[in-house]
Short mmCIF file of C-alpha atoms (C1' of nucleotides) in Angstrom, two decimals:
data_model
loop_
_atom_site.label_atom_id
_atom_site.label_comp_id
_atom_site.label_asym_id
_atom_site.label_seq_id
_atom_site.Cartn_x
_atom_site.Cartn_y
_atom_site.Cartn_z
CA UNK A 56 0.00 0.00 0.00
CA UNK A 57 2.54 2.43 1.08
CA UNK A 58 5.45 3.18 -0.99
CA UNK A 59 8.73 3.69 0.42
CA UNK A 60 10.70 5.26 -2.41
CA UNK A 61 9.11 7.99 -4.19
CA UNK A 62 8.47 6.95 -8.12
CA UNK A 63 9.94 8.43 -10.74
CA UNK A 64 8.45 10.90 -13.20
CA UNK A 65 8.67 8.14 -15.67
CA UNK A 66 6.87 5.55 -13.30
CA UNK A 67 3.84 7.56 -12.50
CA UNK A 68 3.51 8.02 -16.45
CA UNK A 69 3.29 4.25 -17.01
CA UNK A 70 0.99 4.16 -14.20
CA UNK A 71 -1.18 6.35 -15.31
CA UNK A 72 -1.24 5.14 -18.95
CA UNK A 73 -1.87 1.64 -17.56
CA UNK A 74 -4.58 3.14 -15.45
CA UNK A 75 -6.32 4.90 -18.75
CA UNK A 76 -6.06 1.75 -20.84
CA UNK A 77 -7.71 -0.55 -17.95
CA UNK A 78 -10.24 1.37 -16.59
CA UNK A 79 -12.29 1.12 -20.33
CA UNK A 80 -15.54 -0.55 -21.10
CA UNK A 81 -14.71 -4.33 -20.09
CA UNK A 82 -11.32 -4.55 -19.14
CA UNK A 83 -9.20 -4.40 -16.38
CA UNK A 84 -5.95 -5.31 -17.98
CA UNK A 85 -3.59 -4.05 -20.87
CA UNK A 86 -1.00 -4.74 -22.90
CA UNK A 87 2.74 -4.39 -23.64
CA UNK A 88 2.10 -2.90 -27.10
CA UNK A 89 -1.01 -0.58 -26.18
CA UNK A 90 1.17 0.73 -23.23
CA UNK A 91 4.45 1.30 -26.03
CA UNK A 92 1.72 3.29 -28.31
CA UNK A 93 0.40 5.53 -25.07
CA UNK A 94 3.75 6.39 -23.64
CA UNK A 95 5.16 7.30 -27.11
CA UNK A 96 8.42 4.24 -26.07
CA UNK A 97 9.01 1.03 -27.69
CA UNK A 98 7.79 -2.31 -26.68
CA UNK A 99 10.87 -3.67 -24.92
CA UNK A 100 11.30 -0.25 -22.99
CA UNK A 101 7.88 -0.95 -21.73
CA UNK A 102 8.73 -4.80 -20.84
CA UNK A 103 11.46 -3.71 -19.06
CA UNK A 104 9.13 -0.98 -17.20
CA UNK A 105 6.55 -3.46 -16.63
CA UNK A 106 8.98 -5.92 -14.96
CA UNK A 107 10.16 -3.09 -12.66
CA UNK A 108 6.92 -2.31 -11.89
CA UNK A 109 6.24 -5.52 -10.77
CA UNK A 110 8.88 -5.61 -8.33
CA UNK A 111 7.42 -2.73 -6.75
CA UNK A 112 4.22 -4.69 -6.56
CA UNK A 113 2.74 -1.68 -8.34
CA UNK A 114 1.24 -4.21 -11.18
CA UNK A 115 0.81 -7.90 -11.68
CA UNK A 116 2.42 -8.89 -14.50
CA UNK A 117 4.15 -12.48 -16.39
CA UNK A 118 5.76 -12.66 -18.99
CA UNK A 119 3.80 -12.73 -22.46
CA UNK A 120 0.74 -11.90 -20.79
CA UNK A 121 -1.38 -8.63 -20.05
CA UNK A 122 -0.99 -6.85 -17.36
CA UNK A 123 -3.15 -4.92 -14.27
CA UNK A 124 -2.61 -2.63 -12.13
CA UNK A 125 -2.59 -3.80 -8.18
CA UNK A 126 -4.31 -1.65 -5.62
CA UNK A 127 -1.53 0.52 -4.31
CA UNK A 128 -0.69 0.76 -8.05
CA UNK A 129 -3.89 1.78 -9.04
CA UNK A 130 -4.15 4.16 -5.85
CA UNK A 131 -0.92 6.10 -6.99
CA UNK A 132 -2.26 6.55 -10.75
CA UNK A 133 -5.50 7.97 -9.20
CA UNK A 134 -3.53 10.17 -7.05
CA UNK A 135 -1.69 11.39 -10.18
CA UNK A 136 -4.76 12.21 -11.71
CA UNK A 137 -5.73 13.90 -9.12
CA UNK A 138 -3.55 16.26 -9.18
CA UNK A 139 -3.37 16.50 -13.20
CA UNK A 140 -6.99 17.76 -12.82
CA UNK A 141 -6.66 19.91 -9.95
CA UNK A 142 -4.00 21.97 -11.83
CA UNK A 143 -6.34 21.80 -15.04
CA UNK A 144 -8.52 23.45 -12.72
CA UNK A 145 -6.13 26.38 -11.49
CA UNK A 146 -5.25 26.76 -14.80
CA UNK A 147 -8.48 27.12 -16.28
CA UNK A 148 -10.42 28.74 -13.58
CA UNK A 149 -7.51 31.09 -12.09
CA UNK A 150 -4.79 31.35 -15.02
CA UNK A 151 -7.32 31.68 -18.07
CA UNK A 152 -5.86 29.42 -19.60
CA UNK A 153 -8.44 27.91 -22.53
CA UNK A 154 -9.89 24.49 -22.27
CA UNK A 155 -7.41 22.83 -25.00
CA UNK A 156 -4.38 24.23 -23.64
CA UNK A 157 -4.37 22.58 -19.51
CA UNK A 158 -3.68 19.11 -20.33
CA UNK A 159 0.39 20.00 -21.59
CA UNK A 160 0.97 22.34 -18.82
CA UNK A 161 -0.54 19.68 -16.37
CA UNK A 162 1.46 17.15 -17.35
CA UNK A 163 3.83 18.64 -15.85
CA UNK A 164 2.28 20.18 -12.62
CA UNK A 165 0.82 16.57 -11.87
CA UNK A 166 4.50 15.34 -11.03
CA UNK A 167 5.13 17.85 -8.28
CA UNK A 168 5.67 16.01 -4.89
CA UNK A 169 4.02 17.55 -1.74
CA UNK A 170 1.04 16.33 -0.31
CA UNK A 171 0.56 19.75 1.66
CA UNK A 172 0.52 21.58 -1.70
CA UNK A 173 -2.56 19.24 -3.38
CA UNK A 174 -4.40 19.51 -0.20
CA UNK A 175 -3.70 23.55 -0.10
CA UNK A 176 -4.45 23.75 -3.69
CA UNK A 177 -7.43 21.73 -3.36
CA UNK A 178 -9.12 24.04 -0.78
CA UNK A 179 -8.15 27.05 -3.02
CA UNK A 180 -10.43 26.40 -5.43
CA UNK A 181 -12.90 25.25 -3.82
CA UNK A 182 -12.95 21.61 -3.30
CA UNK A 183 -13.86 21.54 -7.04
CA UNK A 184 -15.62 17.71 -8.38
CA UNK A 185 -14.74 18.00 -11.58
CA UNK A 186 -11.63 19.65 -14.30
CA UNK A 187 -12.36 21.73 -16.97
CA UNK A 188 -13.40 18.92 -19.38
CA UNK A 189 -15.59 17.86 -16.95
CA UNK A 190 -13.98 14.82 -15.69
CA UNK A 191 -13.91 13.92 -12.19
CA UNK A 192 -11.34 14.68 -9.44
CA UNK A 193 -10.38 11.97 -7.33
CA UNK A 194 -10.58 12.79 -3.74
CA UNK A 195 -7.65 12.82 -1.26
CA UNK A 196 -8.20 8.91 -0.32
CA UNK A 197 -8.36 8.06 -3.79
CA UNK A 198 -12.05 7.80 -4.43
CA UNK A 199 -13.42 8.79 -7.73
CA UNK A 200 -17.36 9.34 -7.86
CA UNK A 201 -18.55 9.62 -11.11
CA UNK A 202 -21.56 11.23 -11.74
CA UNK A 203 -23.45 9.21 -14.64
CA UNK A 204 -22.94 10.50 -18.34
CA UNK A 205 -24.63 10.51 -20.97
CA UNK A 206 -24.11 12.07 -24.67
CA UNK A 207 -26.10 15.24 -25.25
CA UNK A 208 -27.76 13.10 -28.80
CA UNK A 209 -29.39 10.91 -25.89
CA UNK A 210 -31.14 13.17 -24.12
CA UNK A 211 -34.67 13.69 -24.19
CA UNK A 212 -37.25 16.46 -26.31
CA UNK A 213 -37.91 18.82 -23.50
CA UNK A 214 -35.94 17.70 -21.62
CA UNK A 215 -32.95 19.86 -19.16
CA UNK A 216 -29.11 18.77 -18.85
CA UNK A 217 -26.21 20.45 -17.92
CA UNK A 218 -22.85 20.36 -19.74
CA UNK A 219 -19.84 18.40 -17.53
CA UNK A 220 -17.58 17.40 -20.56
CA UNK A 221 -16.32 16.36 -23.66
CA UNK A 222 -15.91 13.14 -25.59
CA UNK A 223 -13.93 14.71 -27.96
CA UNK A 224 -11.04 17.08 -26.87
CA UNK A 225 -9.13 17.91 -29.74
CA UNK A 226 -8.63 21.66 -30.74
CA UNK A 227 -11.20 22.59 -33.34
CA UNK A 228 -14.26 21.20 -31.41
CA UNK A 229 -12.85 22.75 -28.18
CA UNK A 230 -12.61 25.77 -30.22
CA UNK A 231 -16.57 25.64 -31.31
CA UNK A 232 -17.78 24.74 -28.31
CA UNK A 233 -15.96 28.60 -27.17
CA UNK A 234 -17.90 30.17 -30.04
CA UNK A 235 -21.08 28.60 -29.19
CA UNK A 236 -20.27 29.69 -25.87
CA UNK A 237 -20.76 26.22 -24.44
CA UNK A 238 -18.81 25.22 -21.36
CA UNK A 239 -18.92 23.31 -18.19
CA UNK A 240 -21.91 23.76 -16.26
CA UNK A 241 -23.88 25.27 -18.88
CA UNK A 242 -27.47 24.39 -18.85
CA UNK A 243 -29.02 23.10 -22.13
CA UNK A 244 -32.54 22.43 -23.14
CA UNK A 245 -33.19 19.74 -26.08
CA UNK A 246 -36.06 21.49 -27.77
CA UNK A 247 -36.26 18.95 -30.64
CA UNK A 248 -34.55 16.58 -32.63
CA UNK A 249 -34.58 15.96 -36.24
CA UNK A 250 -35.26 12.62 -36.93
CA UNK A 251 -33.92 12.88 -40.78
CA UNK A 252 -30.11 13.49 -39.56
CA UNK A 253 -30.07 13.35 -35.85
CA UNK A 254 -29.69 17.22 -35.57
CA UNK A 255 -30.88 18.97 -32.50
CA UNK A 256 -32.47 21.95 -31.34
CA UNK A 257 -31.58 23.01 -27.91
CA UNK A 258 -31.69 26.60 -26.04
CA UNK A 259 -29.47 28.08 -24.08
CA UNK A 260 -29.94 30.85 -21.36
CA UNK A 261 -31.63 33.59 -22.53
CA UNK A 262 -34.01 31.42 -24.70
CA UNK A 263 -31.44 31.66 -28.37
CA UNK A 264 -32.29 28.30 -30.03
CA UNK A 265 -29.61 27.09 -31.96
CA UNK A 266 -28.99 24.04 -34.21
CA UNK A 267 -26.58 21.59 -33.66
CA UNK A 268 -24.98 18.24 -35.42
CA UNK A 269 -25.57 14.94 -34.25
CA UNK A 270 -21.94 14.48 -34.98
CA UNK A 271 -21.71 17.82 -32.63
CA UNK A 272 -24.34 16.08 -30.06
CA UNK A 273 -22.51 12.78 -29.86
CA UNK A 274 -19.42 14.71 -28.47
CA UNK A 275 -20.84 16.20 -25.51
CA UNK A 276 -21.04 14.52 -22.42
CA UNK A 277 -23.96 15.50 -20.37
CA UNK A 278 -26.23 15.09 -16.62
CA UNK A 279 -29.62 15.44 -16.68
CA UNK B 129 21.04 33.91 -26.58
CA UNK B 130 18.73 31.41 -27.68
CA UNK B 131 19.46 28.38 -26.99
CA UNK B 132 17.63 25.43 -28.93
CA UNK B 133 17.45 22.26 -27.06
CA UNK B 134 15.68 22.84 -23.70
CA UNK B 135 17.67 22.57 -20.69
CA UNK B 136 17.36 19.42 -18.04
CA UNK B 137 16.41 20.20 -14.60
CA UNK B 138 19.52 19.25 -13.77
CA UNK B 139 21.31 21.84 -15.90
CA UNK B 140 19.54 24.53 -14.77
CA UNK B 141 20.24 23.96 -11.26
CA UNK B 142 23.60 23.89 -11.98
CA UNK B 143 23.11 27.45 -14.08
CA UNK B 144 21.48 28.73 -10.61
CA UNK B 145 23.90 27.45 -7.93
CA UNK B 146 26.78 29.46 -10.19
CA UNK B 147 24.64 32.36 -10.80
CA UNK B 148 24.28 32.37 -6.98
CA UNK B 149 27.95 31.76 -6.47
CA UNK B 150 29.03 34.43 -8.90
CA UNK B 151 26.82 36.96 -8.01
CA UNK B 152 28.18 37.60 -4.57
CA UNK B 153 29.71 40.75 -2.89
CA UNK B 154 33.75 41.21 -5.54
CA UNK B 155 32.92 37.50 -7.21
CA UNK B 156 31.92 36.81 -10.58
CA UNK B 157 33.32 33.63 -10.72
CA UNK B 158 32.98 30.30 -8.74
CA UNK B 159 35.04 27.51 -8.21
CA UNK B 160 34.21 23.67 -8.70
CA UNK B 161 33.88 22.56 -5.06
CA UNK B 162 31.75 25.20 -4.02
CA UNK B 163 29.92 24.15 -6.52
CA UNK B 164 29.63 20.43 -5.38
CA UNK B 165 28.94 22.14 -1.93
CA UNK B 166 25.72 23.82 -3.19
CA UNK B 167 24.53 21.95 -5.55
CA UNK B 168 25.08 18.32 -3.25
CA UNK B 169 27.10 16.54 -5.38
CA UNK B 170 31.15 15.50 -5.82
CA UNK B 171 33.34 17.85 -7.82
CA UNK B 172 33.60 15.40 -10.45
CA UNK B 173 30.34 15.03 -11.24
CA UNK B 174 30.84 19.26 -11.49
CA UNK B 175 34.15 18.74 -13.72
CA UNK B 176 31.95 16.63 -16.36
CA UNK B 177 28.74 19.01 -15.91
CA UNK B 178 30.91 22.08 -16.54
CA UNK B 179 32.54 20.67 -19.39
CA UNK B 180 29.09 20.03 -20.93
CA UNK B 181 27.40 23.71 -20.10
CA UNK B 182 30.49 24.86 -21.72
CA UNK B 183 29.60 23.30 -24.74
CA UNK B 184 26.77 24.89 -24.75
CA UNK B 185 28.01 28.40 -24.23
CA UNK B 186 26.63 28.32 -20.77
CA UNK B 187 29.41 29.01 -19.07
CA UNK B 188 33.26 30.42 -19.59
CA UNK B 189 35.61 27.38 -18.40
CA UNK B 190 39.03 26.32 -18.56
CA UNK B 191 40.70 23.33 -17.03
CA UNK B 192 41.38 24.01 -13.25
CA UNK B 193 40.45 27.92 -13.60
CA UNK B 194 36.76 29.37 -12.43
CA UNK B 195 34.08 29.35 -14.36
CA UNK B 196 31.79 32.10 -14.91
CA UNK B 197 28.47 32.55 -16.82
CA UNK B 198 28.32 33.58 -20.26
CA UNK B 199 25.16 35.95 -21.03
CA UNK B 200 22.97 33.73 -21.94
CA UNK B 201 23.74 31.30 -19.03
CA UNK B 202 23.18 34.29 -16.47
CA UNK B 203 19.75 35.17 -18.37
CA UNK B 204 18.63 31.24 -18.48
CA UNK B 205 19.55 31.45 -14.19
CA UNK B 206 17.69 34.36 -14.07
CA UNK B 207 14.65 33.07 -15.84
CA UNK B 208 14.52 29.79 -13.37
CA UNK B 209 14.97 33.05 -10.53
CA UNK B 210 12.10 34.12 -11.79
CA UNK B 211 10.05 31.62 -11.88
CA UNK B 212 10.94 30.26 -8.67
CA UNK B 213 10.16 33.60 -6.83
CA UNK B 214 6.91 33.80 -8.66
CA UNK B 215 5.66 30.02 -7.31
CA UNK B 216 6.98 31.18 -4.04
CA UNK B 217 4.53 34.18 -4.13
CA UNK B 218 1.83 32.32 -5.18
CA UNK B 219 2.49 29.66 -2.41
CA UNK B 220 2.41 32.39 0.11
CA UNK B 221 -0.14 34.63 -0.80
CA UNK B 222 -2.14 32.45 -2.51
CA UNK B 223 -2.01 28.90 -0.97
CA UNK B 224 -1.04 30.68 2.36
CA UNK B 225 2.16 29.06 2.95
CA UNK B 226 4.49 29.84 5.67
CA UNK B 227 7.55 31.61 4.81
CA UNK B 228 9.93 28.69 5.63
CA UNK B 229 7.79 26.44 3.56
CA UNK B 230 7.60 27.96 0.47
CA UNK B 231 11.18 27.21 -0.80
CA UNK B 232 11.14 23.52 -0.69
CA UNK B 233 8.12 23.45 -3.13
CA UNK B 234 9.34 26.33 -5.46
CA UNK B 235 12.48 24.40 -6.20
CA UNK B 236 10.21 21.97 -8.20
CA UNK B 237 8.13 24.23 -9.69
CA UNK B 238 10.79 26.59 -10.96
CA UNK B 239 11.57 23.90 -13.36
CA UNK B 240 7.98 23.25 -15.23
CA UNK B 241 8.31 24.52 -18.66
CA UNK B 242 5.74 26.81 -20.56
CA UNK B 243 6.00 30.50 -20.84
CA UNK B 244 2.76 31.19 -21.22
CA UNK B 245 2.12 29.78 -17.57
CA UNK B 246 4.75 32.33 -15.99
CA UNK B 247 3.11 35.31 -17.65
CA UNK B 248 -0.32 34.36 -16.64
CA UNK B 249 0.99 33.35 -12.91
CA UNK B 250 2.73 36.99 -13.33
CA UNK B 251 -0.64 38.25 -14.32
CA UNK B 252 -2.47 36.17 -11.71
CA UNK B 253 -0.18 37.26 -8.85
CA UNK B 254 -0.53 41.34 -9.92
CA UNK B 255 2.69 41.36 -10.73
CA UNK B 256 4.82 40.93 -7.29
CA UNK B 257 8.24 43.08 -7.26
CA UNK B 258 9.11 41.22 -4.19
CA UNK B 259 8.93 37.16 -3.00
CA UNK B 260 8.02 36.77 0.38
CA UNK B 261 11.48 36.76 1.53
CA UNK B 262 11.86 40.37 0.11
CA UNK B 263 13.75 39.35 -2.62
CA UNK B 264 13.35 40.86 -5.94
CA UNK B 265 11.47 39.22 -9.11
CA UNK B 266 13.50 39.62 -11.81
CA UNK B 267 11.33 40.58 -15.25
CA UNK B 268 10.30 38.70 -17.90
CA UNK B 269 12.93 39.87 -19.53
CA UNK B 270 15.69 39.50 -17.38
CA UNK B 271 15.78 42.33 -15.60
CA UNK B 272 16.56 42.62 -11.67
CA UNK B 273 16.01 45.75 -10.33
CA UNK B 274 17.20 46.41 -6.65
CA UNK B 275 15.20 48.29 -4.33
CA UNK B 276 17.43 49.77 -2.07
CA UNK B 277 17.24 47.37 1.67
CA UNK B 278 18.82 48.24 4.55
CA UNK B 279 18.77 46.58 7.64
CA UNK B 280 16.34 47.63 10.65
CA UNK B 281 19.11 48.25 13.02
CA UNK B 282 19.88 51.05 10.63
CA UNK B 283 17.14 52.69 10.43
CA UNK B 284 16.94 56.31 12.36
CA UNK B 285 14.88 56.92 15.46
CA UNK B 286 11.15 57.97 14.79
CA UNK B 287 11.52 57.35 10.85
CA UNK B 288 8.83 54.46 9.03
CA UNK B 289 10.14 51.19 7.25
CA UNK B 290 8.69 48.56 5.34
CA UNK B 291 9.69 45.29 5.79
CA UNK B 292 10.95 43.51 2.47
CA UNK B 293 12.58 40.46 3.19
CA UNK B 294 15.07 38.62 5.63
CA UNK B 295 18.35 37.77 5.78
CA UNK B 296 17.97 35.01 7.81
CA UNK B 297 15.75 32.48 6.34
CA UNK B 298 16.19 29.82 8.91
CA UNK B 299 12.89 28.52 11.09
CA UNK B 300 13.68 29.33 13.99
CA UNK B 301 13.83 32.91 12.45
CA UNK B 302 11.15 32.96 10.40
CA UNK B 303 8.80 31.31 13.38
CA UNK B 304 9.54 33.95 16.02
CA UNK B 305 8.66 36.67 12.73
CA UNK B 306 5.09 34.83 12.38
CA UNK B 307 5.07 35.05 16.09
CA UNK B 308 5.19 38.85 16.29
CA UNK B 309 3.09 39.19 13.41
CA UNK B 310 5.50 40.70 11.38
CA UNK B 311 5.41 40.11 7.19
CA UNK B 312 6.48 41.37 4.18
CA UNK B 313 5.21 44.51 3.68
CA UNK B 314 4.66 45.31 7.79
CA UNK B 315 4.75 48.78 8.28
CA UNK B 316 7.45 49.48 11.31
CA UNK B 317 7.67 52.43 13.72
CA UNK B 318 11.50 53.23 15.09
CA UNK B 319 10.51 54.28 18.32
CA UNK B 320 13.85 54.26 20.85
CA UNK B 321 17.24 53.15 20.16
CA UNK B 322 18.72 51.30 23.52
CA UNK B 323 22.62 52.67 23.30
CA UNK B 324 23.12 49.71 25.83
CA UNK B 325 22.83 46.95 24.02
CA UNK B 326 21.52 48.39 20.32
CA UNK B 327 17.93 46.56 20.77
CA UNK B 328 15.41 48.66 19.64
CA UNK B 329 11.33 49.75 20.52
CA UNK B 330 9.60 49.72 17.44
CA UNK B 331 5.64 50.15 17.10
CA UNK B 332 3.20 48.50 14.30
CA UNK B 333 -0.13 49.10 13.12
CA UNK B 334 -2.57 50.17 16.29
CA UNK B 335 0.77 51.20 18.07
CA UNK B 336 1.56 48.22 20.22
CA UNK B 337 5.07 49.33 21.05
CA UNK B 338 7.82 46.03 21.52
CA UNK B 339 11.14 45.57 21.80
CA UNK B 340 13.41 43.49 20.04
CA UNK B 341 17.09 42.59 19.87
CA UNK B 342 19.66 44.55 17.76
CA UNK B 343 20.07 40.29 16.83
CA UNK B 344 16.88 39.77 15.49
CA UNK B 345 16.78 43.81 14.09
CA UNK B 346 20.29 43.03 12.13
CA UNK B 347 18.24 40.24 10.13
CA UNK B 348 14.91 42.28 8.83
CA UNK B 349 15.38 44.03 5.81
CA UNK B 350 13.37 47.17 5.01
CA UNK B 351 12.99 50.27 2.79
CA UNK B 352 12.58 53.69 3.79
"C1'" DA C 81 -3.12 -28.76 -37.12
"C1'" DA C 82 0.20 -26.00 -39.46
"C1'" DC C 83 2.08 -21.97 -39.99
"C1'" DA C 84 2.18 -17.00 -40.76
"C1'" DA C 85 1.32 -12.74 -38.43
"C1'" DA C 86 1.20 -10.26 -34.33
"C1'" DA C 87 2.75 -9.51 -29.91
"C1'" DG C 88 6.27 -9.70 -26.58
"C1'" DT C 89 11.03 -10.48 -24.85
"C1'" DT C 90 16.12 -10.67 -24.63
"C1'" DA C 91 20.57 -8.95 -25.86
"C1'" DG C 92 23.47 -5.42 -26.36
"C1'" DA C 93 24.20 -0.22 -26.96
"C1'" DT C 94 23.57 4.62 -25.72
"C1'" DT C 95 22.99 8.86 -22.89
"C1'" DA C 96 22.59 11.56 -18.62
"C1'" DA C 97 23.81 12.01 -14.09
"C1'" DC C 98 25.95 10.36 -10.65
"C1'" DC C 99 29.81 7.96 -7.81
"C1'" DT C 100 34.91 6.41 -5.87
"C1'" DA C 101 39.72 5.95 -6.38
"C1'" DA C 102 43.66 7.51 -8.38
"C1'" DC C 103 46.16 11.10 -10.55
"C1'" DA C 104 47.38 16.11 -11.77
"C1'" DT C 105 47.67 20.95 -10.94
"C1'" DT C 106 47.56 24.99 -8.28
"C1'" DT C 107 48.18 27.36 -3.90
"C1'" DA C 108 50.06 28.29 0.32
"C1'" DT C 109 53.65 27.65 3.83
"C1'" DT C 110 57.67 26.88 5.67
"C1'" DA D 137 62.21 27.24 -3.97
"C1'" DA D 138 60.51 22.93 -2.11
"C1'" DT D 139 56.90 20.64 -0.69
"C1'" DA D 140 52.52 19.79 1.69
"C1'" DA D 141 47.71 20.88 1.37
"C1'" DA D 142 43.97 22.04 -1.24
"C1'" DT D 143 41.71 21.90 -5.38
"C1'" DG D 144 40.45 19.88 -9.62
"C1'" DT D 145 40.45 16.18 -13.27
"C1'" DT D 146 40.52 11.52 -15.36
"C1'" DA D 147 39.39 6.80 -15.43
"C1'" DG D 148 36.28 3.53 -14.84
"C1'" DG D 149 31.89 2.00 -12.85
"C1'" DT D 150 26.60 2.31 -11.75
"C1'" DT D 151 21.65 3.14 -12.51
"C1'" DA D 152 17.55 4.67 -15.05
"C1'" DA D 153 15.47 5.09 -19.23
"C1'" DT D 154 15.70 4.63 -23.68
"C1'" DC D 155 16.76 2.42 -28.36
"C1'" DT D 156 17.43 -1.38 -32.51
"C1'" DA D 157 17.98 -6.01 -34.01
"C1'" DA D 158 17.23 -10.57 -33.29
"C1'" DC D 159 14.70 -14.05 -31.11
"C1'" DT D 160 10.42 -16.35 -28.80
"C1'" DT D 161 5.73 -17.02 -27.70
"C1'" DT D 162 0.98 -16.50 -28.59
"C1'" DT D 163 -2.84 -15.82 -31.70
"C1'" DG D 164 -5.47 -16.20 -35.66
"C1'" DT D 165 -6.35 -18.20 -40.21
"C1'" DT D 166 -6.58 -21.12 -43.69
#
DNA sequence: AACAAAAGTTAGATTAACCTAACATTTATT
DNA sequence: AATAAATGTTAGGTTAATCTAACTTTTGTT
């Protein structure tokens, strides 16, 4: 559970790549070459990792087969990400800094070691739930509640949802979603949908209906 | 000037334990060892670093002289300055940080690379001249300018200071400051001079007059 | 079931940052 | 000026993280 030696940059990266590749629909392991493709390495820099990690009883792992992440392994990923979102947070929120350009800069910030400065930071804005793509923080013992999601295209005619995030995050969606003026936490209503193409009509604040794709529709994530 | 690949972490701590070294009173040069001392390694791990950072153009160095920084060494040290005194303002104003915290966490977060963040933390912060240790925050351009500190033992009976930093940054210092409520920017009395023993009555805010030792009045810095 | 393709591993090198032990140079002192 | 002390460098080794090339195991397909 605990850790003695702190990990490495390079160690918490693996971690939390393994972590992103498990935790999808129906699976709880990975793989040596899905790891090499997510951590921009090679394969055998990633066997090598893996049988580190192992050691460290951060993962369970044999040779030729998939790996998965153990519980203290998992708990330091989630702790990573943690702290990857709570700077996406300062950075958004307090910095300005626009939706597509947090993730690089939190990279970074996510690696910084002191638990006193996550906690402080934490409280400083807020105690917020979720980063500015709408994902959910992790609290300090590692729990990660997440509030179920659905895809604006699946919501229903009259009905009311709120904006938490994106499916897609690349720049030129990020970038209409800031002309439509669409953001966390804004409240949509589905006035209609088109049954010929999938398009929607929804409103937005002051009552402007607009007209969106379904491709649009299918890329934002949603509570209702 | 510009120098193309970025700098390791490592590299630039080297940069700032020299520009720290060289940048003291008739010194603008340092000498291996003292390097090792600061910088907590052996002097030949310094030999080989130097060697490399003069490649670079980092640094002027020849074979058992001094070495000294070139121009654009000095302005990359000054940049990781900077930054460092601009996380530490942040810590402290922001994240409310005691003084003789602040350090430990800045020296990891000097390093995290993206100009764009240091302008907006710039921005963010108001634009500090100062780090809560009174020391000056050089600009984004390299520039330090040098408010002119004295020392609170110097300062004239019945004339105003403001404190601006320390020269003492130890605990037990910094502690017994937090104690007497007394912070950056603490607006100081000089009430009585004791010829006796050169402590001195000073008065703050609703005129609570104290005394304090020409000890503890040698290591507050303040401007007129 | 055979075998080719895909996936994964081992072997052997490389680079950065460090070390210790041994050697070289500079400096300070008699 | 000779020599001891201090300072600095070279040589050779270590560890972490990476790579390519060659090999092995597993998987998928006819």
């Amino acid at each position: 559970m605990a850790y003695l030696q702190p990990l490495s940059f390079t160690e918490e990266n693996y971690l939390k790549a393994i972590y992103s590749l498990s935790e999808r629909a129906e699976s709880f392991d990975t793989s040596t070459n899905e790891i090499a493709l997510k951590t921009n390495t090679k394969p055998p820099t990633v066997s090598d990792m893996l049988r580190k990690l192992a050691d460290k009883k951060l993962v369970t792992y044999e040779k030729y087969k998939r790996v998965q992440l153990t519980k203290s392994g998992r708990q330091v990923a989630i702790q990573v990400i943690r702290k990857h979102r709570l700077w996406e947070v300062f950075l958004h929120d307090k910095l300005e800094f626009t939706w597509d350009k947090v993730h690089e800069v939190a990279e970074q910030l996510e690696h910084i070691r002191s638990e006193e400065l996550i906690s402080r930071l934490e409280k400083f804005l807020g105690y917020p739930t979720n980063d500015p793509h709408g994902d959910p923080i992790p609290s300090a013992n590692g729990e990660l509640t997440q509030a179920k999601r659905i895809i604006l295209s699946d919501v229903g005619e009259g009905k009311v949802c709120y904006v938490v995030g994106v499916k897609d995050s690349t720049s030129p969606f990020l970038q209409y979603l800031q002309q439509l003026n669409i953001g966390i936490g804004t409240k949509i209503k589905l006035i209609e949908r088109i049954a010929y193409d999938g398009s929607l009509t929804i409103s937005m604040r002051k009552g402007q209906q607009i007209s969106v794709s379904k491709k649009f529709a299918d890329n934002v994530l949603v509570t209702v």
